[in-house]
Structures are given as C-alpha cells and as structure tokens.
Amino acid sequence: MENEKELKFIVETEETGVRLDQFLVQKLPEITRSFLQKRIKEGKVLVNGKNAKAGNKLSQNDCVVITLEPPKELAIEPENIPLDILFEDEDIIVINKPKQMVVHPAPGHYTGTVVNALLYHCKDSLSGINGVMRPGIVHRIDQDTTGAIVICKNDYAHNFIAEQLKEHSITRTYHAIVHNNITTEEGTIESTLGRHPVDRKKMAMNVKNGKHAVTHYKVLDHLNGKYNYICCNLETGRTHQIRVHMSSIGHPILGDAVYGPKKCPFQLTGQTLHAKTLGFIHPRTKEYMEFDAPLPAYFTKLLEQLQH
C-alpha cells in the first residue's frame, strides 16, 4: 500500500525471551495489542526477515520489522454538549470537566469528548498545534478525573501555555480521597514515571526511559481514619502521576481499580480525584490568573459520609 512505513527494532539483552506481541506493545504503546496481533497474522511483522507468530519468544539481536499503514484522519464532528465554563476570552477557555468525559478523540471514543463540545462552542477558534484530533488541547486529565483544564483558542496562546507546562510553573492542585490513615500530615513523592513494561494501560515508577515526577501531598481531613481527604500539588504533570505515587506509599485513591483495590465499598465510577485549582500566566495580559473548580456533588456527598 502507498505510504506504508516500516519500523525496525533490535532486541536488547533485557528483552530476550519476551513474546513478539508484548515486545511490540512496549515499543509502540500508542497502538493496541489486538491491532499489533492482527498485523502479525497478516504477515506484516518479520523477525530476521521471516514471518513469525505473536507468541514467539525473541532472542538478543533479533531484528523485528513491522509495516504500518498511514493513519487515517477522521472528521471530528461538533456536538452540542454543555460545558461548565470557569473562564473564557479570545485566547483561552477554562472548563470544569465532568466524570466519564474523555478530553480528546481516541480509539473507542470518537464522540462525546471535550473536543467535540469545544468544536461546537468555539467553532473555528481553537489552536491547531496538536492536529485535527486535539484542537486546542494543551494538557489533559483522565476520563474519570474531574476538574479544571485550560484550552487554547489560537497557536500563540497554545505555545505560551505549553512553555509554562514545560517549565513546571503552572499551579495544579488536586483533591483526592485515599485509602488508609496517613500518619505524616504532608510529604513529597519523587520518582521517574513511564509506561508499564507489560501492561500498556498502566504507568509505573522507576522504569527504563521514565520521566522525572514529583508530587507534594497534604492531609486536609483524616475523615473516619479508614480514608483520608488530601490535596496534591504537582511539580510535574505525568500521566497517572498522583494515582501511581499515592498507591506507591500505601494510599491508593478511593475508586481507582487500576492502582488500588479491585473492589470498592462505594458505588463509584473511577477514582475520586479532582483538579481543584489551576493557575498560570495569561498569554496576552501576562498576569497570573487562578481558577477554582468546585468539587462535584458525588465527591462532597462522599466526604460527608466518610466523616462519621
């Protein structure tokens, strides 16, 4: 097929004995395992120039070549979805994202996202730096994390905010309910964070090629002692950072079945994590602005319940 591209990987010592499909998942975390297995079946993956099976174990210095089709650009449709707008002007829009809303379209989520809603609300006034799938999106929060995110309406604003994110100068305070009583009232967790070597949907600490991650936490209320209400200030903003860091010290976030207990004693949809405060220098006025996203109703109700 025209424009197909080949990617080549050499198996390193520590990757010896890994299944072919797992090896490719590690190398191409943005592609699903099922899609990679399909390419293997179609003969689009060669090991040392020969067809192979998904379960084949790799040896050191094996040469793995995968042929990929060019990505198909999808037309993302505007949708009349109400947005909880905290602030808006000609450069930026700050919203309070609800639970179960994905920030931008991705496999399995091409409708009902923040981007679909923004395309309806802002029309053509969104930055184009992150491409057609992520117009205006300069940072994001997880599907089941609620709270404040900023969206950029032009490329100048996008670059200005992105630079602050890069320098870690943006104020980002999250509120969460965690398992178990925290005996130290505040603390700092520092590690590297990267894609889990086996489970591509998870992040892990101190993995190869991980990025520096720092979370500062403080207890706001010990609640009933079985759970604590905390705030976390992000010095860096890595994927799943607070969820992984709090789990690593024995205080996973309530409702987080990925990094905490699989069973939850309350009827929750995902983790009790809320992006409460977002502060940055405005791209045009150059003044510092801070926005506070009110806690969602389920969160405040749960806090009241856990105080007894």
Short mmCIF file of C-alpha atoms in Angstrom, two decimals:
data_model
loop_
_atom_site.label_atom_id
_atom_site.label_comp_id
_atom_site.label_asym_id
_atom_site.label_seq_id
_atom_site.Cartn_x
_atom_site.Cartn_y
_atom_site.Cartn_z
CA MET A 1 0.00 0.00 0.00
CA GLU A 2 1.21 3.51 -0.83
CA ASN A 3 2.76 5.47 2.07
CA GLU A 4 3.15 2.37 4.23
CA LYS A 5 6.09 2.76 6.58
CA GLU A 6 8.44 0.23 8.11
CA LEU A 7 9.67 0.42 11.69
CA LYS A 8 12.71 -1.60 12.72
CA PHE A 9 13.69 -2.66 16.25
CA ILE A 10 16.67 -4.66 17.54
CA VAL A 11 16.06 -6.87 20.59
CA GLU A 12 18.28 -5.85 23.51
CA THR A 13 19.70 -8.14 26.21
CA GLU A 14 16.98 -7.36 28.79
CA GLU A 15 14.26 -8.03 26.18
CA THR A 16 15.41 -11.59 25.49
CA GLY A 17 12.61 -14.14 25.98
CA VAL A 18 9.80 -11.58 25.58
CA ARG A 19 6.85 -12.58 23.35
CA LEU A 20 6.78 -10.84 19.97
CA ASP A 21 3.39 -9.18 20.61
CA GLN A 22 4.48 -7.97 24.06
CA PHE A 23 7.72 -6.62 22.60
CA LEU A 24 5.77 -4.57 20.03
CA VAL A 25 3.35 -3.29 22.69
CA GLN A 26 6.34 -1.98 24.66
CA LYS A 27 7.82 -0.34 21.58
CA LEU A 28 4.53 1.08 20.27
CA PRO A 29 2.41 1.88 23.38
CA GLU A 30 0.02 4.08 21.37
CA ILE A 31 -1.12 1.06 19.32
CA THR A 32 -3.45 -1.60 20.77
CA ARG A 33 -2.19 -5.12 21.33
CA SER A 34 -5.06 -6.57 19.27
CA PHE A 35 -4.11 -4.39 16.28
CA LEU A 36 -0.46 -5.47 16.56
CA GLN A 37 -1.50 -9.15 16.73
CA LYS A 38 -3.58 -8.59 13.60
CA ARG A 39 -0.54 -7.19 11.77
CA ILE A 40 1.48 -10.24 12.85
CA LYS A 41 -1.23 -12.58 11.47
CA GLU A 42 -1.30 -10.63 8.21
CA GLY A 43 2.44 -11.19 7.77
CA LYS A 44 3.21 -7.51 8.31
CA VAL A 45 5.72 -8.29 11.06
CA LEU A 46 9.01 -10.02 10.24
CA VAL A 47 11.62 -11.37 12.66
CA ASN A 48 15.01 -11.64 10.95
CA GLY A 49 13.25 -11.40 7.60
CA LYS A 50 10.74 -14.21 8.28
CA ASN A 51 7.08 -14.36 9.29
CA ALA A 52 6.53 -15.07 12.97
CA LYS A 53 3.72 -15.77 15.46
CA ALA A 54 2.55 -13.47 18.25
CA GLY A 55 3.74 -15.92 20.93
CA ASN A 56 7.24 -16.39 19.52
CA LYS A 57 9.94 -15.65 22.10
CA LEU A 58 12.61 -13.22 20.95
CA SER A 59 16.38 -13.60 21.22
CA GLN A 60 19.06 -10.98 21.69
CA ASN A 61 19.88 -9.02 18.50
CA ASP A 62 16.77 -10.29 16.66
CA CYS A 63 15.65 -7.76 14.06
CA VAL A 64 11.91 -7.03 14.22
CA VAL A 65 10.34 -5.11 11.34
CA ILE A 66 6.67 -4.02 11.36
CA THR A 67 4.88 -2.44 8.40
CA LEU A 68 2.23 0.12 9.34
CA GLU A 69 -0.40 1.83 7.22
CA PRO A 70 -0.55 5.63 7.31
CA PRO A 71 -3.02 6.85 9.98
CA LYS A 72 -6.49 7.73 8.70
CA GLU A 73 -7.57 11.28 9.55
CA LEU A 74 -11.07 11.27 10.95
CA ALA A 75 -13.52 14.12 10.72
CA ILE A 76 -14.33 15.03 14.31
CA GLU A 77 -17.88 16.34 14.49
CA PRO A 78 -19.00 19.32 16.62
CA GLU A 79 -21.55 18.25 19.26
CA ASN A 80 -23.89 20.40 21.32
CA ILE A 81 -22.66 19.22 24.73
CA PRO A 82 -22.96 21.69 27.64
CA LEU A 83 -19.63 22.87 29.09
CA ASP A 84 -19.09 24.08 32.66
CA ILE A 85 -17.07 27.19 31.76
CA LEU A 86 -14.99 28.80 34.53
CA PHE A 87 -13.45 31.48 32.30
CA GLU A 88 -13.35 32.43 28.62
CA ASP A 89 -11.84 35.16 26.48
CA GLU A 90 -10.39 35.46 22.96
CA ASP A 91 -7.31 33.37 23.82
CA ILE A 92 -8.30 30.67 26.30
CA ILE A 93 -11.22 28.81 27.81
CA VAL A 94 -11.06 27.12 31.23
CA ILE A 95 -13.62 24.40 31.93
CA ASN A 96 -14.58 22.16 34.84
CA LYS A 97 -14.55 18.70 33.20
CA PRO A 98 -17.13 16.18 34.43
CA LYS A 99 -16.57 12.47 35.12
CA GLN A 100 -16.54 9.94 32.27
CA MET A 101 -15.78 12.61 29.67
CA VAL A 102 -12.70 11.96 27.56
CA VAL A 103 -10.67 15.09 26.72
CA HIS A 104 -9.95 14.33 23.05
CA PRO A 105 -10.99 11.67 20.49
CA ALA A 106 -9.06 8.39 20.58
CA PRO A 107 -9.79 4.78 19.57
CA GLY A 108 -13.12 3.84 21.15
CA HIS A 109 -14.01 7.47 21.96
CA TYR A 110 -14.74 9.49 18.84
CA THR A 111 -17.86 11.23 20.16
CA GLY A 112 -18.90 12.88 23.42
CA THR A 113 -15.41 14.25 24.14
CA VAL A 114 -14.36 17.71 25.34
CA VAL A 115 -13.07 18.38 21.80
CA ASN A 116 -16.47 17.55 20.25
CA ALA A 117 -18.09 20.04 22.64
CA LEU A 118 -15.42 22.69 22.00
CA LEU A 119 -15.79 22.45 18.22
CA TYR A 120 -19.48 23.31 18.67
CA HIS A 121 -18.89 26.06 21.23
CA CYS A 122 -15.78 27.71 19.71
CA LYS A 123 -16.39 26.94 16.01
CA ASP A 124 -13.03 27.51 14.25
CA SER A 125 -11.39 29.32 17.17
CA LEU A 126 -9.08 26.60 18.50
CA SER A 127 -5.31 26.17 18.24
CA GLY A 128 -4.13 23.69 15.60
CA ILE A 129 -0.74 22.73 17.01
CA ASN A 130 -1.82 19.27 18.24
CA GLY A 131 -3.56 18.36 14.97
CA VAL A 132 -7.13 17.63 13.95
CA MET A 133 -7.76 15.15 16.76
CA ARG A 134 -6.71 17.50 19.57
CA PRO A 135 -7.57 21.10 18.55
CA GLY A 136 -6.97 23.49 21.44
CA ILE A 137 -5.76 20.76 23.79
CA VAL A 138 -2.55 21.74 25.57
CA HIS A 139 -2.91 19.36 28.56
CA ARG A 140 -5.45 16.79 29.71
CA ILE A 141 -6.81 14.87 32.68
CA ASP A 142 -8.04 11.27 32.84
CA GLN A 143 -11.56 10.27 31.78
CA ASP A 144 -12.74 9.73 35.38
CA THR A 145 -10.79 12.64 36.89
CA THR A 146 -12.89 15.79 37.18
CA GLY A 147 -11.88 19.43 37.31
CA ALA A 148 -10.12 22.35 35.69
CA ILE A 149 -8.35 22.24 32.33
CA VAL A 150 -7.36 25.11 30.03
CA ILE A 151 -7.94 25.02 26.27
CA CYS A 152 -6.23 27.40 23.82
CA LYS A 153 -8.05 29.24 21.06
CA ASN A 154 -5.00 30.14 18.97
CA ASP A 155 -1.45 28.93 18.38
CA TYR A 156 0.13 31.89 20.20
CA ALA A 157 -1.77 31.07 23.39
CA HIS A 158 -1.03 27.36 22.94
CA ASN A 159 2.73 27.93 22.72
CA PHE A 160 2.67 30.32 25.69
CA ILE A 161 0.79 27.89 27.97
CA ALA A 162 2.80 24.89 26.71
CA GLU A 163 6.04 26.64 27.70
CA GLN A 164 4.74 27.10 31.27
CA LEU A 165 3.81 23.41 31.39
CA LYS A 166 7.30 22.52 30.18
CA GLU A 167 8.88 24.69 32.87
CA HIS A 168 6.52 23.29 35.56
CA SER A 169 5.48 26.83 36.50
CA ILE A 170 1.72 26.17 36.33
CA THR A 171 -0.14 25.77 39.62
CA ARG A 172 -2.02 22.47 39.68
CA THR A 173 -3.69 21.37 42.90
CA TYR A 174 -5.78 18.20 43.02
CA HIS A 175 -8.10 16.97 45.79
CA ALA A 176 -8.49 13.24 46.41
CA ILE A 177 -9.82 10.70 48.88
CA VAL A 178 -7.30 7.96 49.61
CA HIS A 179 -7.33 4.62 51.42
CA ASN A 180 -5.86 4.30 54.93
CA ASN A 181 -4.87 6.89 57.52
CA ILE A 182 -1.80 8.99 56.63
CA THR A 183 0.32 9.48 59.73
CA THR A 184 2.56 12.21 58.24
CA GLU A 185 0.48 15.35 57.64
CA GLU A 186 2.40 16.20 54.46
CA GLY A 187 5.14 14.79 52.28
CA THR A 188 6.77 14.59 48.85
CA ILE A 189 6.99 11.63 46.48
CA GLU A 190 9.70 11.73 43.84
CA SER A 191 10.45 9.10 41.19
CA THR A 192 10.61 8.54 37.47
CA LEU A 193 7.36 7.53 35.73
CA GLY A 194 6.92 5.68 32.47
CA ARG A 195 4.79 3.16 30.61
CA HIS A 196 4.46 -0.17 32.46
CA PRO A 197 6.74 -2.73 30.74
CA VAL A 198 3.93 -5.33 30.43
CA ASP A 199 0.55 -3.62 30.92
CA ARG A 200 0.48 -0.70 28.46
CA LYS A 201 -2.62 0.83 30.08
CA LYS A 202 -0.70 1.42 33.29
CA MET A 203 2.20 3.65 34.31
CA ALA A 204 4.98 2.51 36.63
CA MET A 205 7.70 4.04 38.76
CA ASN A 206 11.43 3.79 38.05
CA VAL A 207 11.11 2.12 34.65
CA LYS A 208 13.55 2.45 31.76
CA ASN A 209 13.17 5.80 29.94
CA GLY A 210 10.81 7.09 32.66
CA LYS A 211 10.42 10.86 33.21
CA HIS A 212 11.09 12.75 36.44
CA ALA A 213 7.91 13.10 38.56
CA VAL A 214 7.31 15.00 41.82
CA THR A 215 4.09 15.11 43.88
CA HIS A 216 3.62 17.09 47.12
CA TYR A 217 0.71 15.91 49.29
CA LYS A 218 -1.01 17.27 52.39
CA VAL A 219 -3.78 15.84 54.60
CA LEU A 220 -6.88 18.06 54.66
CA ASP A 221 -9.04 15.77 56.84
CA HIS A 222 -8.43 12.34 58.38
CA LEU A 223 -12.18 11.61 57.91
CA ASN A 224 -13.00 8.34 59.71
CA GLY A 225 -9.39 7.15 59.73
CA LYS A 226 -10.03 4.45 57.13
CA TYR A 227 -9.87 7.10 54.40
CA ASN A 228 -8.15 10.49 54.23
CA TYR A 229 -9.03 13.63 52.30
CA ILE A 230 -5.86 15.09 50.77
CA CYS A 231 -4.62 17.73 48.35
CA CYS A 232 -1.73 17.15 45.96
CA ASN A 233 0.38 19.83 44.30
CA LEU A 234 2.01 18.73 41.07
CA GLU A 235 5.55 19.85 40.41
CA THR A 236 5.44 17.79 37.19
CA GLY A 237 2.41 16.55 35.26
CA ARG A 238 3.00 12.97 34.16
CA THR A 239 0.25 10.54 33.08
CA HIS A 240 -1.45 8.97 36.15
CA GLN A 241 1.15 10.68 38.38
CA ILE A 242 -0.93 11.18 41.54
CA ARG A 243 -2.60 7.78 41.17
CA VAL A 244 0.73 5.92 40.91
CA HIS A 245 2.52 8.00 43.55
CA MET A 246 -0.17 7.71 46.23
CA SER A 247 -0.53 3.98 45.58
CA SER A 248 3.25 3.57 45.96
CA ILE A 249 3.13 4.76 49.60
CA GLY A 250 0.14 2.59 50.52
CA HIS A 251 -2.59 5.18 49.98
CA PRO A 252 -4.25 4.43 46.61
CA ILE A 253 -7.06 6.73 45.56
CA LEU A 254 -10.54 5.53 46.50
CA GLY A 255 -12.29 4.08 43.43
CA ASP A 256 -9.08 3.56 41.46
CA ALA A 257 -9.31 -0.11 40.42
CA VAL A 258 -6.13 0.17 38.30
CA TYR A 259 -3.71 1.16 41.07
CA GLY A 260 -5.79 0.26 44.13
CA PRO A 261 -8.18 -2.46 45.35
CA LYS A 262 -10.28 -4.05 42.58
CA LYS A 263 -13.41 -3.93 44.73
CA CYS A 264 -14.77 -0.64 46.04
CA PRO A 265 -17.17 -0.46 49.03
CA PHE A 266 -18.93 2.54 47.45
CA GLN A 267 -20.72 2.89 44.12
CA LEU A 268 -18.14 4.96 42.29
CA THR A 269 -17.15 5.48 38.67
CA GLY A 270 -13.37 5.52 38.75
CA GLN A 271 -11.06 7.41 41.08
CA THR A 272 -12.08 10.19 43.50
CA LEU A 273 -9.64 12.70 42.02
CA HIS A 274 -10.47 16.31 41.20
CA ALA A 275 -8.33 19.03 39.56
CA LYS A 276 -9.32 21.76 42.03
CA THR A 277 -7.02 24.70 41.28
CA LEU A 278 -5.34 25.74 38.04
CA GLY A 279 -3.11 28.82 37.86
CA PHE A 280 -0.94 30.24 35.09
CA ILE A 281 0.23 33.47 33.44
CA HIS A 282 -2.29 34.63 30.84
CA PRO A 283 -0.77 34.59 27.33
CA ARG A 284 -1.90 38.12 26.40
CA THR A 285 -2.16 40.14 29.64
CA LYS A 286 0.92 38.41 31.17
CA GLU A 287 -0.91 38.47 34.52
CA TYR A 288 -1.14 35.46 36.82
CA MET A 289 -4.68 34.00 36.93
CA GLU A 290 -6.01 31.23 39.14
CA PHE A 291 -9.21 29.25 38.74
CA ASP A 292 -11.04 27.08 41.25
CA ALA A 293 -13.24 24.20 40.07
CA PRO A 294 -15.92 23.32 42.66
CA LEU A 295 -15.94 19.71 43.85
CA PRO A 296 -18.52 17.55 42.06
CA ALA A 297 -21.64 16.63 44.03
CA TYR A 298 -20.72 12.94 44.40
CA PHE A 299 -17.37 13.96 45.96
CA THR A 300 -18.84 16.31 48.60
CA LYS A 301 -21.55 13.76 49.46
CA LEU A 302 -18.88 11.08 49.94
CA LEU A 303 -16.80 13.39 52.17
CA GLU A 304 -19.81 13.96 54.43
CA GLN A 305 -20.49 10.22 54.56
CA LEU A 306 -16.87 9.41 55.50
CA GLN A 307 -16.66 11.97 58.29
CA HIS A 308 -18.83 9.73 60.51
#
